Amino acid sequence: MHAHITLLPGDGIGPEVVAQGRLLLEAIAARYGHSFSMEEALIGGCAINASGDPLPAATIAACLRADAVLLGAVGGPQWSDPNAPVRPEQGLLTLRATLGVFANLRPVKPHPVGAKQSPIKAHLLKNVDLIFVRELTGGSYFGAKQKTAEMATDECRYTVTEIERVTRRAAELARARRGKLTHVDKANVMETSRLWRSTVTRLMREEYPEVRVEHLLVDAMAMYLLTRPADFDVILTENLFGDILTDEAAVLAGSMGLLPSASLGTGKVGLFEPIHGSAPDIAGKGIANPYATMLSVAMLLRHSFGLEVEANAVEAAVSQALDDGVLTRDLRKRASVSTAEAGSAVIARLPQRQRRAA
């Protein structure tokens, strides 16, 4: 197949890990007979420095003509003032809205190597295999905002249509996995959560009766995620709650450097990125963990291109590299490998095979 991919390296360690993602895509194309054309564009702080805009028009155009977008990270201390009128994160939020990617998928399945770095007791991590589906383009992040010297507001607004479309995405995943969906809200307090709960309940009853559904309040979920994580399969939640809970879930994996994500809409075009930030403290040192980016490439191959064999091969190669002790500094302080060495190890562990038939 032929596909066009836009790369958005961004800030901090973003360019370092996206470089390994590019090499991985090139290796997949060569070994499986695909043709991936790739272009890079600016987003975040580097885009502000270059043009004053965290998401320039040229970047928007590059993303809209792509079949998939691979992102590194945005932000850094030089742009960290929350009161600044222009901030790197604005570019990311605008990009999500522009691409219409309303469902953020974050799988968490701890690898034994990463699990050793987790502060969670080992027996609690046994059989953990869950995936978050976070609504990504609504809620308080996108609602009307107001600020005066004496008050501030962030409107949290959701429509039934917004809730239904992300619920269907979560339900399809649950039906293909273990048949359980956990919906997280704050329905004892918030009207938007009450709308979420009634909509999810109705839609699941009407369209997915075979999927078991439970509703949990977000404060309870924050506790259960760390005390009984193996009980969960697909977890569905609104934007703000999902942002917080998915970062909490990174503790289960032992390192943010091991967790990928996919942001999807109604079509095939998606935005794929590691869940970690720009890590300015280690930027430019060549020690960042590229595995989350490479696993994000696997999600790109699966969800945007339908290349399940290739996606499985990437995930197996990352797992094998971890098994073989190819560990970056976040996973092993002594005798750790560089970003480039870790990336090369994954590529070396891809299966040597004949090209697919055209």
mmCIF file of C-alpha atoms in Angstrom:
data_model
loop_
_atom_site.group_PDB
_atom_site.id
_atom_site.type_symbol
_atom_site.label_atom_id
_atom_site.label_comp_id
_atom_site.label_asym_id
_atom_site.label_seq_id
_atom_site.Cartn_x
_atom_site.Cartn_y
_atom_site.Cartn_z
ATOM 1 C CA MET A 1 0.000 0.000 0.000
ATOM 2 C CA HIS A 2 0.981 3.648 -0.380
ATOM 3 C CA ALA A 3 0.277 6.158 2.368
ATOM 4 C CA HIS A 4 1.336 9.657 3.294
ATOM 5 C CA ILE A 5 2.332 10.366 6.903
ATOM 6 C CA THR A 6 2.911 13.764 8.484
ATOM 7 C CA LEU A 7 5.469 13.838 11.285
ATOM 8 C CA LEU A 8 5.216 16.500 13.992
ATOM 9 C CA PRO A 9 8.383 16.127 16.117
ATOM 10 C CA GLY A 10 7.554 19.131 18.297
ATOM 11 C CA ASP A 11 9.635 20.094 21.309
ATOM 12 C CA GLY A 12 12.060 18.593 23.835
ATOM 13 C CA ILE A 13 12.633 14.907 23.227
ATOM 14 C CA GLY A 14 9.960 14.873 20.531
ATOM 15 C CA PRO A 15 12.391 15.110 17.595
ATOM 16 C CA GLU A 16 14.552 12.324 19.054
ATOM 17 C CA VAL A 17 11.764 9.792 19.496
ATOM 18 C CA VAL A 18 9.963 10.706 16.260
ATOM 19 C CA ALA A 19 13.238 10.120 14.400
ATOM 20 C CA GLN A 20 13.088 6.516 15.621
ATOM 21 C CA GLY A 21 9.454 6.318 14.566
ATOM 22 C CA ARG A 22 10.440 7.405 11.061
ATOM 23 C CA LEU A 23 13.159 4.766 10.863
ATOM 24 C CA LEU A 24 10.686 2.140 12.020
ATOM 25 C CA LEU A 25 8.142 3.156 9.384
ATOM 26 C CA GLU A 26 10.855 2.982 6.721
ATOM 27 C CA ALA A 27 11.825 -0.506 7.910
ATOM 28 C CA ILE A 28 8.197 -1.686 7.869
ATOM 29 C CA ALA A 29 7.748 -0.303 4.365
ATOM 30 C CA ALA A 30 10.875 -2.060 3.116
ATOM 31 C CA ARG A 31 10.118 -5.429 4.711
ATOM 32 C CA TYR A 32 6.417 -5.595 3.848
ATOM 33 C CA GLY A 33 6.399 -3.942 0.437
ATOM 34 C CA HIS A 34 4.681 -0.683 1.350
ATOM 35 C CA SER A 35 5.425 2.874 0.292
ATOM 36 C CA PHE A 36 5.244 5.523 3.012
ATOM 37 C CA SER A 37 5.953 9.095 2.007
ATOM 38 C CA MET A 38 6.668 11.345 4.972
ATOM 39 C CA GLU A 39 6.939 15.061 5.620
ATOM 40 C CA GLU A 40 7.698 17.041 8.771
ATOM 41 C CA ALA A 41 5.938 20.128 10.070
ATOM 42 C CA LEU A 42 6.131 22.404 13.115
ATOM 43 C CA ILE A 43 3.878 22.340 16.174
ATOM 44 C CA GLY A 44 4.107 23.660 19.708
ATOM 45 C CA GLY A 45 6.901 25.782 21.091
ATOM 46 C CA CYS A 46 9.189 25.457 18.083
ATOM 47 C CA ALA A 47 6.318 26.666 15.902
ATOM 48 C CA ILE A 48 5.766 29.656 18.208
ATOM 49 C CA ASN A 49 9.440 30.530 17.920
ATOM 50 C CA ALA A 50 9.350 30.235 14.147
ATOM 51 C CA SER A 51 6.035 31.910 13.380
ATOM 52 C CA GLY A 52 4.305 33.048 16.559
ATOM 53 C CA ASP A 53 1.637 30.359 16.055
ATOM 54 C CA PRO A 54 1.657 26.957 17.843
ATOM 55 C CA LEU A 55 -0.159 25.403 14.861
ATOM 56 C CA PRO A 56 0.765 27.262 11.647
ATOM 57 C CA ALA A 57 -1.430 27.076 8.571
ATOM 58 C CA ALA A 58 1.246 25.043 6.776
ATOM 59 C CA THR A 59 1.101 22.407 9.522
ATOM 60 C CA ILE A 60 -2.677 22.217 9.344
ATOM 61 C CA ALA A 61 -2.464 21.716 5.590
ATOM 62 C CA ALA A 62 0.164 18.987 5.987
ATOM 63 C CA CYS A 63 -1.991 17.137 8.508
ATOM 64 C CA LEU A 64 -5.168 17.411 6.450
ATOM 65 C CA ARG A 65 -3.493 15.855 3.407
ATOM 66 C CA ALA A 66 -1.981 13.013 5.453
ATOM 67 C CA ASP A 67 -3.323 9.502 5.918
ATOM 68 C CA ALA A 68 -1.980 9.538 9.488
ATOM 69 C CA VAL A 69 -0.100 11.917 11.794
ATOM 70 C CA LEU A 70 2.708 10.945 14.195
ATOM 71 C CA LEU A 71 3.405 13.459 16.968
ATOM 72 C CA GLY A 72 6.295 13.724 19.403
ATOM 73 C CA ALA A 73 5.592 16.165 22.236
ATOM 74 C CA VAL A 74 4.981 19.860 22.813
ATOM 75 C CA GLY A 75 6.006 22.337 25.486
ATOM 76 C CA GLY A 76 8.975 23.311 27.586
ATOM 77 C CA PRO A 77 10.061 25.735 30.310
ATOM 78 C CA GLN A 78 10.448 28.681 27.943
ATOM 79 C CA TRP A 79 6.737 28.481 27.118
ATOM 80 C CA SER A 80 5.449 27.364 30.522
ATOM 81 C CA ASP A 81 3.712 30.569 31.652
ATOM 82 C CA PRO A 82 0.018 29.551 31.938
ATOM 83 C CA ASN A 83 -0.991 33.202 31.515
ATOM 84 C CA ALA A 84 0.802 33.599 28.195
ATOM 85 C CA PRO A 85 -1.636 34.413 25.370
ATOM 86 C CA VAL A 86 0.021 31.845 23.079
ATOM 87 C CA ARG A 87 1.095 28.441 24.422
ATOM 88 C CA PRO A 88 2.295 25.182 22.823
ATOM 89 C CA GLU A 89 -0.671 23.178 24.134
ATOM 90 C CA GLN A 90 -3.057 25.391 22.165
ATOM 91 C CA GLY A 91 -1.585 23.931 18.990
ATOM 92 C CA LEU A 92 -2.327 20.391 20.139
ATOM 93 C CA LEU A 93 -5.905 21.171 21.149
ATOM 94 C CA THR A 94 -6.535 22.945 17.848
ATOM 95 C CA LEU A 95 -5.046 20.054 15.906
ATOM 96 C CA ARG A 96 -7.353 17.552 17.616
ATOM 97 C CA ALA A 97 -10.381 19.682 16.803
ATOM 98 C CA THR A 98 -9.215 20.264 13.211
ATOM 99 C CA LEU A 99 -8.735 16.545 12.555
ATOM 100 C CA GLY A 100 -11.982 15.667 14.342
ATOM 101 C CA VAL A 101 -10.257 13.027 16.470
ATOM 102 C CA PHE A 102 -12.748 12.685 19.296
ATOM 103 C CA ALA A 103 -11.659 9.343 20.793
ATOM 104 C CA ASN A 104 -8.301 8.956 22.505
ATOM 105 C CA LEU A 105 -7.224 5.325 22.967
ATOM 106 C CA ARG A 106 -4.576 4.532 25.585
ATOM 107 C CA PRO A 107 -3.813 0.837 26.132
ATOM 108 C CA VAL A 108 -2.092 -0.237 29.350
ATOM 109 C CA LYS A 109 -0.641 -3.746 29.461
ATOM 110 C CA PRO A 110 2.439 -3.737 31.699
ATOM 111 C CA HIS A 111 5.496 -5.541 30.387
ATOM 112 C CA PRO A 112 7.330 -7.459 33.138
ATOM 113 C CA VAL A 113 10.402 -5.234 32.727
ATOM 114 C CA GLY A 114 8.384 -2.066 33.133
ATOM 115 C CA ALA A 115 6.299 -3.555 35.932
ATOM 116 C CA LYS A 116 9.463 -3.901 38.028
ATOM 117 C CA GLN A 117 9.765 -0.104 37.948
ATOM 118 C CA SER A 118 6.195 0.406 39.114
ATOM 119 C CA PRO A 119 5.533 1.282 42.770
ATOM 120 C CA ILE A 120 2.420 -0.913 42.577
ATOM 121 C CA LYS A 121 2.741 -4.347 44.182
ATOM 122 C CA ALA A 122 3.527 -7.075 41.674
ATOM 123 C CA HIS A 123 0.451 -9.208 42.417
ATOM 124 C CA LEU A 124 -1.819 -6.268 41.552
ATOM 125 C CA LEU A 125 -0.239 -5.942 38.103
ATOM 126 C CA LYS A 126 -0.822 -9.570 37.156
ATOM 127 C CA ASN A 127 -3.165 -9.882 34.142
ATOM 128 C CA VAL A 128 -3.612 -6.116 33.741
ATOM 129 C CA ASP A 129 -4.736 -5.439 30.175
ATOM 130 C CA LEU A 130 -6.964 -2.403 29.847
ATOM 131 C CA ILE A 131 -7.617 0.419 27.423
ATOM 132 C CA PHE A 132 -8.930 3.891 28.075
ATOM 133 C CA VAL A 133 -11.246 5.615 25.628
ATOM 134 C CA ARG A 134 -11.188 9.305 26.479
ATOM 135 C CA GLU A 135 -13.475 11.825 24.782
ATOM 136 C CA LEU A 136 -11.060 14.330 23.296
ATOM 137 C CA THR A 137 -12.773 17.317 21.698
ATOM 138 C CA GLY A 138 -15.451 18.385 24.186
ATOM 139 C CA GLY A 139 -15.895 19.265 27.820
ATOM 140 C CA SER A 140 -14.189 21.975 29.820
ATOM 141 C CA TYR A 141 -11.059 22.030 27.632
ATOM 142 C CA PHE A 142 -13.098 23.319 24.698
ATOM 143 C CA GLY A 143 -15.936 25.104 26.488
ATOM 144 C CA ALA A 144 -16.415 28.869 26.725
ATOM 145 C CA LYS A 145 -13.894 30.540 29.038
ATOM 146 C CA GLN A 146 -14.038 33.736 31.014
ATOM 147 C CA LYS A 147 -11.619 35.403 33.401
ATOM 148 C CA THR A 148 -11.660 38.615 35.395
ATOM 149 C CA ALA A 149 -9.614 39.776 38.351
ATOM 150 C CA GLU A 150 -12.162 38.219 40.693
ATOM 151 C CA MET A 151 -13.451 35.100 38.917
ATOM 152 C CA ALA A 152 -12.905 32.598 36.155
ATOM 153 C CA THR A 153 -15.052 30.009 34.397
ATOM 154 C CA ASP A 154 -14.435 27.027 32.130
ATOM 155 C CA GLU A 155 -17.688 25.778 30.674
ATOM 156 C CA CYS A 156 -18.083 21.991 30.563
ATOM 157 C CA ARG A 157 -20.499 21.244 27.750
ATOM 158 C CA TYR A 158 -21.453 17.994 26.053
ATOM 159 C CA THR A 159 -24.107 16.988 23.550
ATOM 160 C CA VAL A 160 -25.775 13.606 23.190
ATOM 161 C CA THR A 161 -24.172 13.214 19.758
ATOM 162 C CA GLU A 162 -20.671 13.740 21.172
ATOM 163 C CA ILE A 163 -21.281 11.171 23.886
ATOM 164 C CA GLU A 164 -22.823 8.611 21.531
ATOM 165 C CA ARG A 165 -19.991 8.634 19.018
ATOM 166 C CA VAL A 166 -17.237 8.044 21.552
ATOM 167 C CA THR A 167 -19.354 5.466 23.387
ATOM 168 C CA ARG A 168 -19.743 3.497 20.160
ATOM 169 C CA ARG A 169 -15.961 3.518 19.695
ATOM 170 C CA ALA A 170 -15.485 2.189 23.234
ATOM 171 C CA ALA A 171 -18.260 -0.383 22.841
ATOM 172 C CA GLU A 172 -16.782 -1.763 19.618
ATOM 173 C CA LEU A 173 -13.460 -2.238 21.400
ATOM 174 C CA ALA A 174 -15.146 -3.901 24.377
ATOM 175 C CA ARG A 175 -17.088 -6.266 22.137
ATOM 176 C CA ALA A 176 -13.848 -7.317 20.402
ATOM 177 C CA ARG A 177 -12.000 -7.748 23.708
ATOM 178 C CA ARG A 178 -13.467 -9.194 26.929
ATOM 179 C CA GLY A 179 -16.925 -7.700 26.698
ATOM 180 C CA LYS A 180 -16.797 -5.277 29.613
ATOM 181 C CA LEU A 181 -17.096 -1.483 29.594
ATOM 182 C CA THR A 182 -16.555 0.746 32.629
ATOM 183 C CA HIS A 183 -17.995 4.248 32.305
ATOM 184 C CA VAL A 184 -16.464 6.886 34.596
ATOM 185 C CA ASP A 185 -18.304 10.076 35.573
ATOM 186 C CA LYS A 186 -19.302 12.340 38.470
ATOM 187 C CA ALA A 187 -23.050 11.884 38.110
ATOM 188 C CA ASN A 188 -23.724 12.554 41.780
ATOM 189 C CA VAL A 189 -22.715 16.199 41.255
ATOM 190 C CA MET A 190 -22.472 17.261 37.601
ATOM 191 C CA GLU A 191 -25.250 17.651 35.032
ATOM 192 C CA THR A 192 -22.900 16.775 32.185
ATOM 193 C CA SER A 193 -22.090 13.509 33.947
ATOM 194 C CA ARG A 194 -25.764 12.747 34.383
ATOM 195 C CA LEU A 195 -26.218 13.235 30.634
ATOM 196 C CA TRP A 196 -23.234 10.956 30.032
ATOM 197 C CA ARG A 197 -24.627 8.243 32.288
ATOM 198 C CA SER A 198 -28.121 8.244 30.813
ATOM 199 C CA THR A 199 -26.796 8.323 27.244
ATOM 200 C CA VAL A 200 -24.264 5.544 27.782
ATOM 201 C CA THR A 201 -26.877 3.390 29.545
ATOM 202 C CA ARG A 202 -29.428 3.814 26.764
ATOM 203 C CA LEU A 203 -27.029 3.326 23.860
ATOM 204 C CA MET A 204 -25.390 0.246 25.337
ATOM 205 C CA ARG A 205 -28.800 -1.315 26.055
ATOM 206 C CA GLU A 206 -30.067 -0.604 22.538
ATOM 207 C CA GLU A 207 -26.966 -1.341 20.446
ATOM 208 C CA TYR A 208 -24.547 -3.439 22.527
ATOM 209 C CA PRO A 209 -26.615 -5.572 24.909
ATOM 210 C CA GLU A 210 -23.932 -8.259 24.943
ATOM 211 C CA VAL A 211 -21.377 -5.905 26.561
ATOM 212 C CA ARG A 212 -21.428 -5.696 30.366
ATOM 213 C CA VAL A 213 -21.547 -2.091 31.601
ATOM 214 C CA GLU A 214 -20.661 -0.609 34.959
ATOM 215 C CA HIS A 215 -20.662 3.043 36.080
ATOM 216 C CA LEU A 216 -18.079 4.345 38.538
ATOM 217 C CA LEU A 217 -17.600 7.792 40.004
ATOM 218 C CA VAL A 218 -14.262 9.283 39.060
ATOM 219 C CA ASP A 219 -12.977 9.522 42.636
ATOM 220 C CA ALA A 220 -13.670 5.824 43.181
ATOM 221 C CA MET A 221 -12.078 4.982 39.837
ATOM 222 C CA ALA A 222 -8.914 6.845 40.830
ATOM 223 C CA MET A 223 -8.588 4.479 43.787
ATOM 224 C CA TYR A 224 -9.630 1.263 42.024
ATOM 225 C CA LEU A 225 -7.241 1.881 39.127
ATOM 226 C CA LEU A 226 -4.320 1.359 41.501
ATOM 227 C CA THR A 227 -5.848 -1.201 43.856
ATOM 228 C CA ARG A 228 -7.591 -3.584 41.430
ATOM 229 C CA PRO A 229 -6.473 -2.663 37.888
ATOM 230 C CA ALA A 230 -6.874 -6.209 36.537
ATOM 231 C CA ASP A 231 -10.659 -5.900 36.940
ATOM 232 C CA PHE A 232 -10.960 -3.448 34.041
ATOM 233 C CA ASP A 233 -11.190 -3.967 30.297
ATOM 234 C CA VAL A 234 -12.373 -0.856 28.403
ATOM 235 C CA ILE A 235 -12.707 2.371 30.404
ATOM 236 C CA LEU A 236 -14.781 5.202 28.914
ATOM 237 C CA THR A 237 -14.674 8.749 30.223
ATOM 238 C CA GLU A 238 -15.015 12.418 29.380
ATOM 239 C CA ASN A 239 -12.100 14.693 28.535
ATOM 240 C CA LEU A 240 -10.883 16.112 31.848
ATOM 241 C CA PHE A 241 -11.368 12.928 33.871
ATOM 242 C CA GLY A 242 -9.678 10.943 31.115
ATOM 243 C CA ASP A 243 -6.675 13.236 31.029
ATOM 244 C CA ILE A 244 -6.071 12.702 34.739
ATOM 245 C CA LEU A 245 -6.836 8.990 34.912
ATOM 246 C CA THR A 246 -4.738 8.012 31.907
ATOM 247 C CA ASP A 247 -1.673 9.690 33.376
ATOM 248 C CA GLU A 248 -2.354 7.918 36.666
ATOM 249 C CA ALA A 249 -2.516 4.635 34.758
ATOM 250 C CA ALA A 250 1.033 5.200 33.529
ATOM 251 C CA VAL A 251 2.158 4.183 37.024
ATOM 252 C CA LEU A 252 0.971 0.656 36.243
ATOM 253 C CA ALA A 253 3.361 0.358 33.308
ATOM 254 C CA GLY A 254 6.372 1.575 35.270
ATOM 255 C CA SER A 255 7.346 4.264 32.774
ATOM 256 C CA MET A 256 5.585 6.749 30.543
ATOM 257 C CA GLY A 257 8.195 5.785 27.974
ATOM 258 C CA LEU A 258 6.311 2.544 27.336
ATOM 259 C CA LEU A 259 2.796 3.814 26.664
ATOM 260 C CA PRO A 260 1.413 4.785 23.238
ATOM 261 C CA SER A 261 -1.829 6.465 22.257
ATOM 262 C CA ALA A 262 -4.110 6.915 19.279
ATOM 263 C CA SER A 263 -6.622 9.698 18.698
ATOM 264 C CA LEU A 264 -9.304 8.695 16.200
ATOM 265 C CA GLY A 265 -12.383 10.156 14.562
ATOM 266 C CA THR A 266 -14.991 8.693 12.253
ATOM 267 C CA GLY A 267 -12.530 8.051 9.415
ATOM 268 C CA LYS A 268 -9.165 6.330 9.119
ATOM 269 C CA VAL A 269 -6.944 9.378 9.647
ATOM 270 C CA GLY A 270 -5.641 9.448 13.201
ATOM 271 C CA LEU A 271 -3.190 11.273 15.421
ATOM 272 C CA PHE A 272 -0.690 8.983 17.143
ATOM 273 C CA GLU A 273 1.682 9.950 19.942
ATOM 274 C CA PRO A 274 3.458 8.672 23.046
ATOM 275 C CA ILE A 275 1.705 9.736 26.227
ATOM 276 C CA HIS A 276 4.822 11.307 27.739
ATOM 277 C CA GLY A 277 5.651 14.984 27.570
ATOM 278 C CA SER A 278 8.609 16.828 26.098
ATOM 279 C CA ALA A 279 10.938 15.977 29.036
ATOM 280 C CA PRO A 280 13.097 19.090 28.630
ATOM 281 C CA ASP A 281 15.477 17.913 31.360
ATOM 282 C CA ILE A 282 16.806 15.134 29.117
ATOM 283 C CA ALA A 283 16.226 16.694 25.683
ATOM 284 C CA GLY A 284 19.223 16.531 23.397
ATOM 285 C CA LYS A 285 21.030 13.934 25.502
ATOM 286 C CA GLY A 286 20.057 10.936 23.367
ATOM 287 C CA ILE A 287 18.710 8.965 26.324
ATOM 288 C CA ALA A 288 14.933 9.262 25.852
ATOM 289 C CA ASN A 289 12.909 6.065 25.615
ATOM 290 C CA PRO A 290 11.574 5.649 22.042
ATOM 291 C CA TYR A 291 9.443 2.581 22.756
ATOM 292 C CA ALA A 292 6.204 4.514 23.380
ATOM 293 C CA THR A 293 6.624 6.245 20.027
ATOM 294 C CA MET A 294 7.362 2.955 18.289
ATOM 295 C CA LEU A 295 4.285 1.399 19.883
ATOM 296 C CA SER A 296 2.343 4.440 18.683
ATOM 297 C CA VAL A 297 3.563 3.543 15.198
ATOM 298 C CA ALA A 298 2.049 0.093 15.746
ATOM 299 C CA MET A 299 -1.291 1.741 16.593
ATOM 300 C CA LEU A 300 -0.946 3.903 13.471
ATOM 301 C CA LEU A 301 -0.411 0.829 11.301
ATOM 302 C CA ARG A 302 -3.402 -0.933 12.873
ATOM 303 C CA HIS A 303 -5.988 1.831 13.113
ATOM 304 C CA SER A 304 -5.229 4.095 10.143
ATOM 305 C CA PHE A 305 -3.902 1.539 7.653
ATOM 306 C CA GLY A 306 -5.488 -1.742 8.765
ATOM 307 C CA LEU A 307 -2.066 -3.424 8.810
ATOM 308 C CA GLU A 308 -2.607 -5.829 11.690
ATOM 309 C CA VAL A 309 0.308 -8.136 10.810
ATOM 310 C CA GLU A 310 2.754 -5.239 10.733
ATOM 311 C CA ALA A 311 1.354 -3.743 13.951
ATOM 312 C CA ASN A 312 1.712 -7.068 15.741
ATOM 313 C CA ALA A 313 5.277 -7.373 14.453
ATOM 314 C CA VAL A 314 6.222 -3.985 15.902
ATOM 315 C CA GLU A 315 4.668 -4.779 19.273
ATOM 316 C CA ALA A 316 6.431 -8.138 19.376
ATOM 317 C CA ALA A 317 9.760 -6.506 18.474
ATOM 318 C CA VAL A 318 9.439 -3.961 21.284
ATOM 319 C CA SER A 319 8.516 -6.705 23.734
ATOM 320 C CA GLN A 320 11.492 -8.788 22.626
ATOM 321 C CA ALA A 321 13.872 -5.852 22.996
ATOM 322 C CA LEU A 322 12.629 -5.367 26.558
ATOM 323 C CA ASP A 323 12.964 -9.088 27.267
ATOM 324 C CA ASP A 324 16.526 -8.947 25.970
ATOM 325 C CA GLY A 325 17.431 -6.130 28.347
ATOM 326 C CA VAL A 326 17.668 -3.304 25.822
ATOM 327 C CA LEU A 327 16.689 -0.656 28.349
ATOM 328 C CA THR A 328 16.909 3.121 28.351
ATOM 329 C CA ARG A 329 17.709 5.117 31.473
ATOM 330 C CA ASP A 330 14.114 5.329 32.692
ATOM 331 C CA LEU A 331 14.117 1.533 32.966
ATOM 332 C CA ARG A 332 17.701 0.908 34.093
ATOM 333 C CA LYS A 333 20.106 3.499 35.475
ATOM 334 C CA ARG A 334 23.306 1.558 34.873
ATOM 335 C CA ALA A 335 24.354 0.095 31.542
ATOM 336 C CA SER A 336 21.392 1.719 29.817
ATOM 337 C CA VAL A 337 21.251 2.220 26.057
ATOM 338 C CA SER A 338 20.723 5.352 23.985
ATOM 339 C CA THR A 339 17.575 6.357 22.156
ATOM 340 C CA ALA A 340 19.118 5.334 18.851
ATOM 341 C CA GLU A 341 20.349 1.995 20.195
ATOM 342 C CA ALA A 342 16.894 1.159 21.539
ATOM 343 C CA GLY A 343 15.293 2.090 18.214
ATOM 344 C CA SER A 344 17.794 -0.011 16.282
ATOM 345 C CA ALA A 345 17.153 -2.954 18.590
ATOM 346 C CA VAL A 346 13.450 -2.906 17.774
ATOM 347 C CA ILE A 347 14.063 -2.718 14.037
ATOM 348 C CA ALA A 348 16.575 -5.560 14.251
ATOM 349 C CA ARG A 349 13.917 -7.726 15.893
ATOM 350 C CA LEU A 350 11.323 -7.266 13.172
ATOM 351 C CA PRO A 351 10.749 -10.497 11.269
ATOM 352 C CA GLN A 352 12.721 -10.952 8.089
ATOM 353 C CA ARG A 353 10.038 -11.885 5.617
ATOM 354 C CA GLN A 354 8.916 -11.688 2.024
ATOM 355 C CA ARG A 355 7.079 -8.623 0.864
ATOM 356 C CA ARG A 356 3.302 -8.651 0.788
ATOM 357 C CA ALA A 357 1.709 -9.146 -2.581
ATOM 358 C CA ALA A 358 0.619 -5.869 -4.174
#
